[in-house]
Amino acid sequence: MHRGSQIHNVSHCKATTKACSARSNSTEARYFAAVVPFLNSMRLLIYGLRLYTDEALVKSVTREGKPEELLRGPLYYVLVLLFSVLVFWRESPIGIVSLSMMSGGDGFADIVGRRYGSAKLPFNRKKSWAGSISMFISGFLLSAMMMLYFSSLGYIDVIWEEALGKLALVALAATVVECVPVTEVVDDNISVPLATMLVAFLLFSSNRTIVN
């Protein structure tokens, strides 16, 4: 597996966990938390447009070592993170679940798929059964763990008998979207979180499964 790709995907998990660990009760806390993804987006723009060069950065977060790659997947990722922090923050399960699926789910799908993905999906030869299964499992588990974390801090109240089944549906939807062969048109750093946000909104906003 390409070393840069592995670092790129593992950093997904670390970045999301750090962004979600803020404990401040200040109403301005979300804006302070948004500074990190904002600065990262500016950094990616600067190096992606070749205004400055940083070969170490390019090699660590791209698959082919081209600066312009920074303007696609990596930039989309931090922009989605920035959007989620500002719009959903920590009181909404929608943001929590969407970031968990994008970082834990999509990230591990790439790692596992590249290493053990010899059995390809019949409708998309670029994806594998191992990668898709790992996406579903890791995305579901990380979503549940992050919701448990925020629930323990008192930000959300979770009725687990209902929430776990709905998390499984969200994970399934994200996995299906990630499998669809449209990456030439829509990057999965955009399609996966958008699909997750939509399904999570439909499932968790309809009743009392989550009480903010």
mmCIF file of C-alpha atoms in Angstrom:
data_model
loop_
_atom_site.group_PDB
_atom_site.id
_atom_site.type_symbol
_atom_site.label_atom_id
_atom_site.label_comp_id
_atom_site.label_asym_id
_atom_site.label_seq_id
_atom_site.Cartn_x
_atom_site.Cartn_y
_atom_site.Cartn_z
ATOM 1 C CA MET A 1 0.000 0.000 0.000
ATOM 2 C CA HIS A 2 1.225 3.533 -0.773
ATOM 3 C CA ARG A 3 2.623 5.044 2.422
ATOM 4 C CA GLY A 4 1.194 8.480 1.714
ATOM 5 C CA SER A 5 -2.290 7.034 1.282
ATOM 6 C CA GLN A 6 -2.053 5.249 4.614
ATOM 7 C CA ILE A 7 -0.930 8.389 6.440
ATOM 8 C CA HIS A 8 -3.692 10.333 4.698
ATOM 9 C CA ASN A 9 -6.433 7.985 5.844
ATOM 10 C CA VAL A 10 -5.163 7.457 9.392
ATOM 11 C CA SER A 11 -4.909 11.241 9.780
ATOM 12 C CA HIS A 12 -8.658 11.353 9.000
ATOM 13 C CA CYS A 13 -9.352 9.533 12.248
ATOM 14 C CA LYS A 14 -6.956 11.638 14.305
ATOM 15 C CA ALA A 15 -8.210 14.947 12.930
ATOM 16 C CA THR A 16 -11.843 14.095 13.569
ATOM 17 C CA THR A 17 -11.206 12.810 17.089
ATOM 18 C CA LYS A 18 -9.328 15.963 18.024
ATOM 19 C CA ALA A 19 -12.005 18.195 16.520
ATOM 20 C CA CYS A 20 -14.709 16.371 18.466
ATOM 21 C CA SER A 21 -12.914 16.442 21.839
ATOM 22 C CA ALA A 22 -13.559 20.102 22.734
ATOM 23 C CA ARG A 23 -15.162 20.412 26.148
ATOM 24 C CA SER A 24 -15.668 24.168 26.455
ATOM 25 C CA ASN A 25 -19.222 25.312 27.164
ATOM 26 C CA SER A 26 -18.618 28.694 25.536
ATOM 27 C CA THR A 27 -20.963 29.615 22.709
ATOM 28 C CA GLU A 28 -17.888 30.667 20.733
ATOM 29 C CA ALA A 29 -16.230 27.257 21.140
ATOM 30 C CA ARG A 30 -17.354 26.020 17.723
ATOM 31 C CA TYR A 31 -15.630 28.960 16.061
ATOM 32 C CA PHE A 32 -12.378 28.286 17.883
ATOM 33 C CA ALA A 33 -12.624 24.636 16.841
ATOM 34 C CA ALA A 34 -13.231 25.721 13.248
ATOM 35 C CA VAL A 35 -9.908 27.556 13.142
ATOM 36 C CA VAL A 36 -7.964 24.303 12.687
ATOM 37 C CA PRO A 37 -9.782 23.018 9.562
ATOM 38 C CA PHE A 38 -9.900 26.567 8.182
ATOM 39 C CA LEU A 39 -6.139 26.983 8.474
ATOM 40 C CA ASN A 40 -5.624 23.541 6.990
ATOM 41 C CA SER A 41 -7.833 24.426 4.032
ATOM 42 C CA MET A 42 -5.767 27.577 3.429
ATOM 43 C CA ARG A 43 -2.583 25.538 3.672
ATOM 44 C CA LEU A 44 -3.838 23.020 1.118
ATOM 45 C CA LEU A 45 -4.878 25.820 -1.235
ATOM 46 C CA ILE A 46 -1.484 27.508 -1.015
ATOM 47 C CA TYR A 47 0.485 24.350 -1.736
ATOM 48 C CA GLY A 48 -2.057 22.918 -4.165
ATOM 49 C CA LEU A 49 -1.867 26.076 -6.271
ATOM 50 C CA ARG A 50 1.940 25.877 -6.076
ATOM 51 C CA LEU A 51 2.245 29.282 -4.433
ATOM 52 C CA TYR A 52 4.735 27.554 -2.159
ATOM 53 C CA THR A 53 6.184 24.061 -2.264
ATOM 54 C CA ASP A 54 6.315 21.394 0.418
ATOM 55 C CA GLU A 55 7.238 18.004 -0.990
ATOM 56 C CA ALA A 56 6.875 16.300 2.390
ATOM 57 C CA LEU A 57 3.271 17.494 2.705
ATOM 58 C CA VAL A 58 2.403 16.502 -0.848
ATOM 59 C CA LYS A 59 3.866 13.016 -0.457
ATOM 60 C CA SER A 60 2.182 12.445 2.900
ATOM 61 C CA VAL A 61 -1.403 13.257 1.885
ATOM 62 C CA THR A 62 -1.597 12.416 -1.825
ATOM 63 C CA ARG A 63 -1.579 9.132 -3.704
ATOM 64 C CA GLU A 64 0.469 10.155 -6.743
ATOM 65 C CA GLY A 65 2.623 12.898 -5.251
ATOM 66 C CA LYS A 66 1.124 15.722 -7.333
ATOM 67 C CA PRO A 67 0.440 19.121 -5.660
ATOM 68 C CA GLU A 68 -2.865 19.539 -7.514
ATOM 69 C CA GLU A 69 -4.183 16.466 -5.695
ATOM 70 C CA LEU A 70 -4.269 18.618 -2.560
ATOM 71 C CA LEU A 71 -7.133 20.567 -4.142
ATOM 72 C CA ARG A 72 -9.319 17.483 -4.386
ATOM 73 C CA GLY A 73 -9.724 14.815 -1.687
ATOM 74 C CA PRO A 74 -7.668 16.438 1.108
ATOM 75 C CA LEU A 75 -9.258 19.867 0.579
ATOM 76 C CA TYR A 76 -12.771 18.422 0.328
ATOM 77 C CA TYR A 77 -12.171 16.599 3.587
ATOM 78 C CA VAL A 78 -11.189 19.667 5.614
ATOM 79 C CA LEU A 79 -13.998 21.723 4.075
ATOM 80 C CA VAL A 80 -16.555 19.105 5.124
ATOM 81 C CA LEU A 81 -14.979 19.082 8.579
ATOM 82 C CA LEU A 82 -15.208 22.878 8.722
ATOM 83 C CA PHE A 83 -18.862 22.781 7.628
ATOM 84 C CA SER A 84 -19.754 20.123 10.199
ATOM 85 C CA VAL A 85 -18.079 21.991 13.051
ATOM 86 C CA LEU A 86 -19.832 25.266 12.231
ATOM 87 C CA VAL A 87 -23.273 23.884 11.378
ATOM 88 C CA PHE A 88 -23.736 20.801 13.546
ATOM 89 C CA TRP A 89 -21.109 21.193 16.273
ATOM 90 C CA ARG A 90 -21.355 18.616 19.061
ATOM 91 C CA GLU A 91 -25.056 18.862 19.928
ATOM 92 C CA SER A 92 -26.190 17.206 16.693
ATOM 93 C CA PRO A 93 -25.768 13.502 15.895
ATOM 94 C CA ILE A 94 -25.803 14.383 12.199
ATOM 95 C CA GLY A 95 -22.367 15.973 12.288
ATOM 96 C CA ILE A 96 -20.989 13.333 14.645
ATOM 97 C CA VAL A 97 -22.118 10.451 12.446
ATOM 98 C CA SER A 98 -21.139 12.031 9.125
ATOM 99 C CA LEU A 99 -17.592 12.738 10.272
ATOM 100 C CA SER A 100 -17.291 9.275 11.796
ATOM 101 C CA MET A 101 -18.317 7.648 8.528
ATOM 102 C CA MET A 102 -15.980 9.828 6.491
ATOM 103 C CA SER A 103 -12.953 9.354 8.742
ATOM 104 C CA GLY A 104 -13.363 5.923 10.285
ATOM 105 C CA GLY A 105 -15.475 4.329 7.579
ATOM 106 C CA ASP A 106 -14.023 5.670 4.357
ATOM 107 C CA GLY A 107 -10.526 5.844 5.809
ATOM 108 C CA PHE A 108 -10.363 2.212 6.862
ATOM 109 C CA ALA A 109 -12.081 1.096 3.657
ATOM 110 C CA ASP A 110 -9.106 2.387 1.703
ATOM 111 C CA ILE A 111 -6.520 0.884 4.061
ATOM 112 C CA VAL A 112 -8.146 -2.558 4.233
ATOM 113 C CA GLY A 113 -9.172 -2.557 0.581
ATOM 114 C CA ARG A 114 -5.651 -1.896 -0.652
ATOM 115 C CA ARG A 115 -4.183 -4.604 1.521
ATOM 116 C CA TYR A 116 -6.827 -7.332 1.366
ATOM 117 C CA GLY A 117 -9.035 -6.271 -1.519
ATOM 118 C CA SER A 118 -8.305 -8.961 -4.075
ATOM 119 C CA ALA A 119 -12.014 -9.816 -4.389
ATOM 120 C CA LYS A 120 -13.525 -6.901 -6.301
ATOM 121 C CA LEU A 121 -17.144 -5.771 -6.401
ATOM 122 C CA PRO A 122 -18.864 -6.938 -9.615
ATOM 123 C CA PHE A 123 -20.237 -3.473 -10.421
ATOM 124 C CA ASN A 124 -17.103 -1.497 -9.500
ATOM 125 C CA ARG A 125 -13.733 -3.142 -10.050
ATOM 126 C CA LYS A 126 -11.985 -0.313 -8.208
ATOM 127 C CA LYS A 127 -13.687 -1.320 -4.954
ATOM 128 C CA SER A 128 -13.430 -4.547 -2.985
ATOM 129 C CA TRP A 129 -15.615 -6.607 -0.684
ATOM 130 C CA ALA A 130 -13.022 -6.303 2.079
ATOM 131 C CA GLY A 131 -12.927 -2.524 1.802
ATOM 132 C CA SER A 132 -16.709 -2.148 1.753
ATOM 133 C CA ILE A 133 -17.247 -4.499 4.684
ATOM 134 C CA SER A 134 -14.563 -2.717 6.704
ATOM 135 C CA MET A 135 -16.180 0.620 5.898
ATOM 136 C CA PHE A 136 -19.542 -0.524 7.200
ATOM 137 C CA ILE A 137 -18.116 -2.039 10.391
ATOM 138 C CA SER A 138 -15.581 0.667 11.247
ATOM 139 C CA GLY A 139 -17.977 3.498 10.371
ATOM 140 C CA PHE A 140 -20.727 1.981 12.490
ATOM 141 C CA LEU A 141 -18.403 1.348 15.448
ATOM 142 C CA LEU A 142 -16.784 4.787 15.365
ATOM 143 C CA SER A 143 -20.194 6.468 15.065
ATOM 144 C CA ALA A 144 -21.464 4.536 18.081
ATOM 145 C CA MET A 145 -18.331 5.287 20.095
ATOM 146 C CA MET A 146 -18.443 8.997 19.310
ATOM 147 C CA MET A 147 -22.138 9.189 20.196
ATOM 148 C CA LEU A 148 -21.380 7.368 23.443
ATOM 149 C CA TYR A 149 -18.601 9.871 24.130
ATOM 150 C CA PHE A 150 -20.797 12.922 23.566
ATOM 151 C CA SER A 151 -23.639 11.297 25.465
ATOM 152 C CA SER A 152 -21.327 10.758 28.457
ATOM 153 C CA LEU A 153 -20.489 14.478 28.377
ATOM 154 C CA GLY A 154 -24.183 15.365 28.368
ATOM 155 C CA TYR A 155 -24.342 16.963 24.926
ATOM 156 C CA ILE A 156 -26.837 14.451 23.528
ATOM 157 C CA ASP A 157 -29.252 11.959 25.066
ATOM 158 C CA VAL A 158 -29.249 8.656 23.210
ATOM 159 C CA ILE A 159 -31.936 5.961 23.279
ATOM 160 C CA TRP A 160 -29.648 3.122 22.273
ATOM 161 C CA GLU A 161 -32.407 0.600 21.520
ATOM 162 C CA GLU A 162 -33.414 2.784 18.590
ATOM 163 C CA ALA A 163 -30.145 4.513 17.755
ATOM 164 C CA LEU A 164 -28.043 1.425 16.998
ATOM 165 C CA GLY A 165 -30.372 0.210 14.267
ATOM 166 C CA LYS A 166 -30.445 3.642 12.707
ATOM 167 C CA LEU A 167 -26.670 3.916 12.868
ATOM 168 C CA ALA A 168 -26.487 0.637 10.969
ATOM 169 C CA LEU A 169 -28.754 2.077 8.262
ATOM 170 C CA VAL A 170 -26.612 5.207 8.020
ATOM 171 C CA ALA A 171 -23.462 3.084 7.765
ATOM 172 C CA LEU A 172 -25.091 0.966 5.062
ATOM 173 C CA ALA A 173 -26.110 4.046 3.071
ATOM 174 C CA ALA A 174 -22.608 5.509 3.306
ATOM 175 C CA THR A 175 -21.082 2.196 2.236
ATOM 176 C CA VAL A 176 -23.375 1.923 -0.785
ATOM 177 C CA VAL A 177 -22.568 5.486 -1.858
ATOM 178 C CA GLU A 178 -18.843 4.838 -1.477
ATOM 179 C CA CYS A 179 -19.186 1.749 -3.704
ATOM 180 C CA VAL A 180 -20.972 3.527 -6.549
ATOM 181 C CA PRO A 181 -18.568 4.058 -9.484
ATOM 182 C CA VAL A 182 -18.918 7.832 -9.701
ATOM 183 C CA THR A 183 -15.589 8.906 -8.200
ATOM 184 C CA GLU A 184 -14.633 10.438 -11.544
ATOM 185 C CA VAL A 185 -17.548 12.848 -11.088
ATOM 186 C CA VAL A 186 -17.979 13.216 -7.317
ATOM 187 C CA ASP A 187 -15.162 12.626 -4.828
ATOM 188 C CA ASP A 188 -16.165 10.316 -1.992
ATOM 189 C CA ASN A 189 -14.980 12.939 0.487
ATOM 190 C CA ILE A 190 -18.047 14.842 -0.695
ATOM 191 C CA SER A 191 -20.537 12.104 -1.585
ATOM 192 C CA VAL A 192 -20.086 10.035 1.591
ATOM 193 C CA PRO A 193 -20.619 12.856 4.131
ATOM 194 C CA LEU A 194 -23.488 14.362 2.130
ATOM 195 C CA ALA A 195 -25.283 11.026 1.904
ATOM 196 C CA THR A 196 -24.622 10.387 5.576
ATOM 197 C CA MET A 197 -25.943 13.797 6.590
ATOM 198 C CA LEU A 198 -29.113 13.278 4.563
ATOM 199 C CA VAL A 199 -29.871 9.803 5.916
ATOM 200 C CA ALA A 200 -28.938 10.784 9.478
ATOM 201 C CA PHE A 201 -31.209 13.819 9.233
ATOM 202 C CA LEU A 202 -34.128 11.700 8.037
ATOM 203 C CA LEU A 203 -33.619 9.063 10.727
ATOM 204 C CA PHE A 204 -32.582 11.056 13.767
ATOM 205 C CA SER A 205 -34.715 14.159 13.268
ATOM 206 C CA SER A 206 -38.003 12.303 12.929
ATOM 207 C CA ASN A 207 -38.472 11.214 16.530
ATOM 208 C CA ARG A 208 -37.021 11.105 20.007
ATOM 209 C CA THR A 209 -34.091 8.770 19.341
ATOM 210 C CA ILE A 210 -31.798 11.727 19.994
ATOM 211 C CA VAL A 211 -32.833 14.491 22.359
ATOM 212 C CA ASN A 212 -30.524 17.531 22.292
#
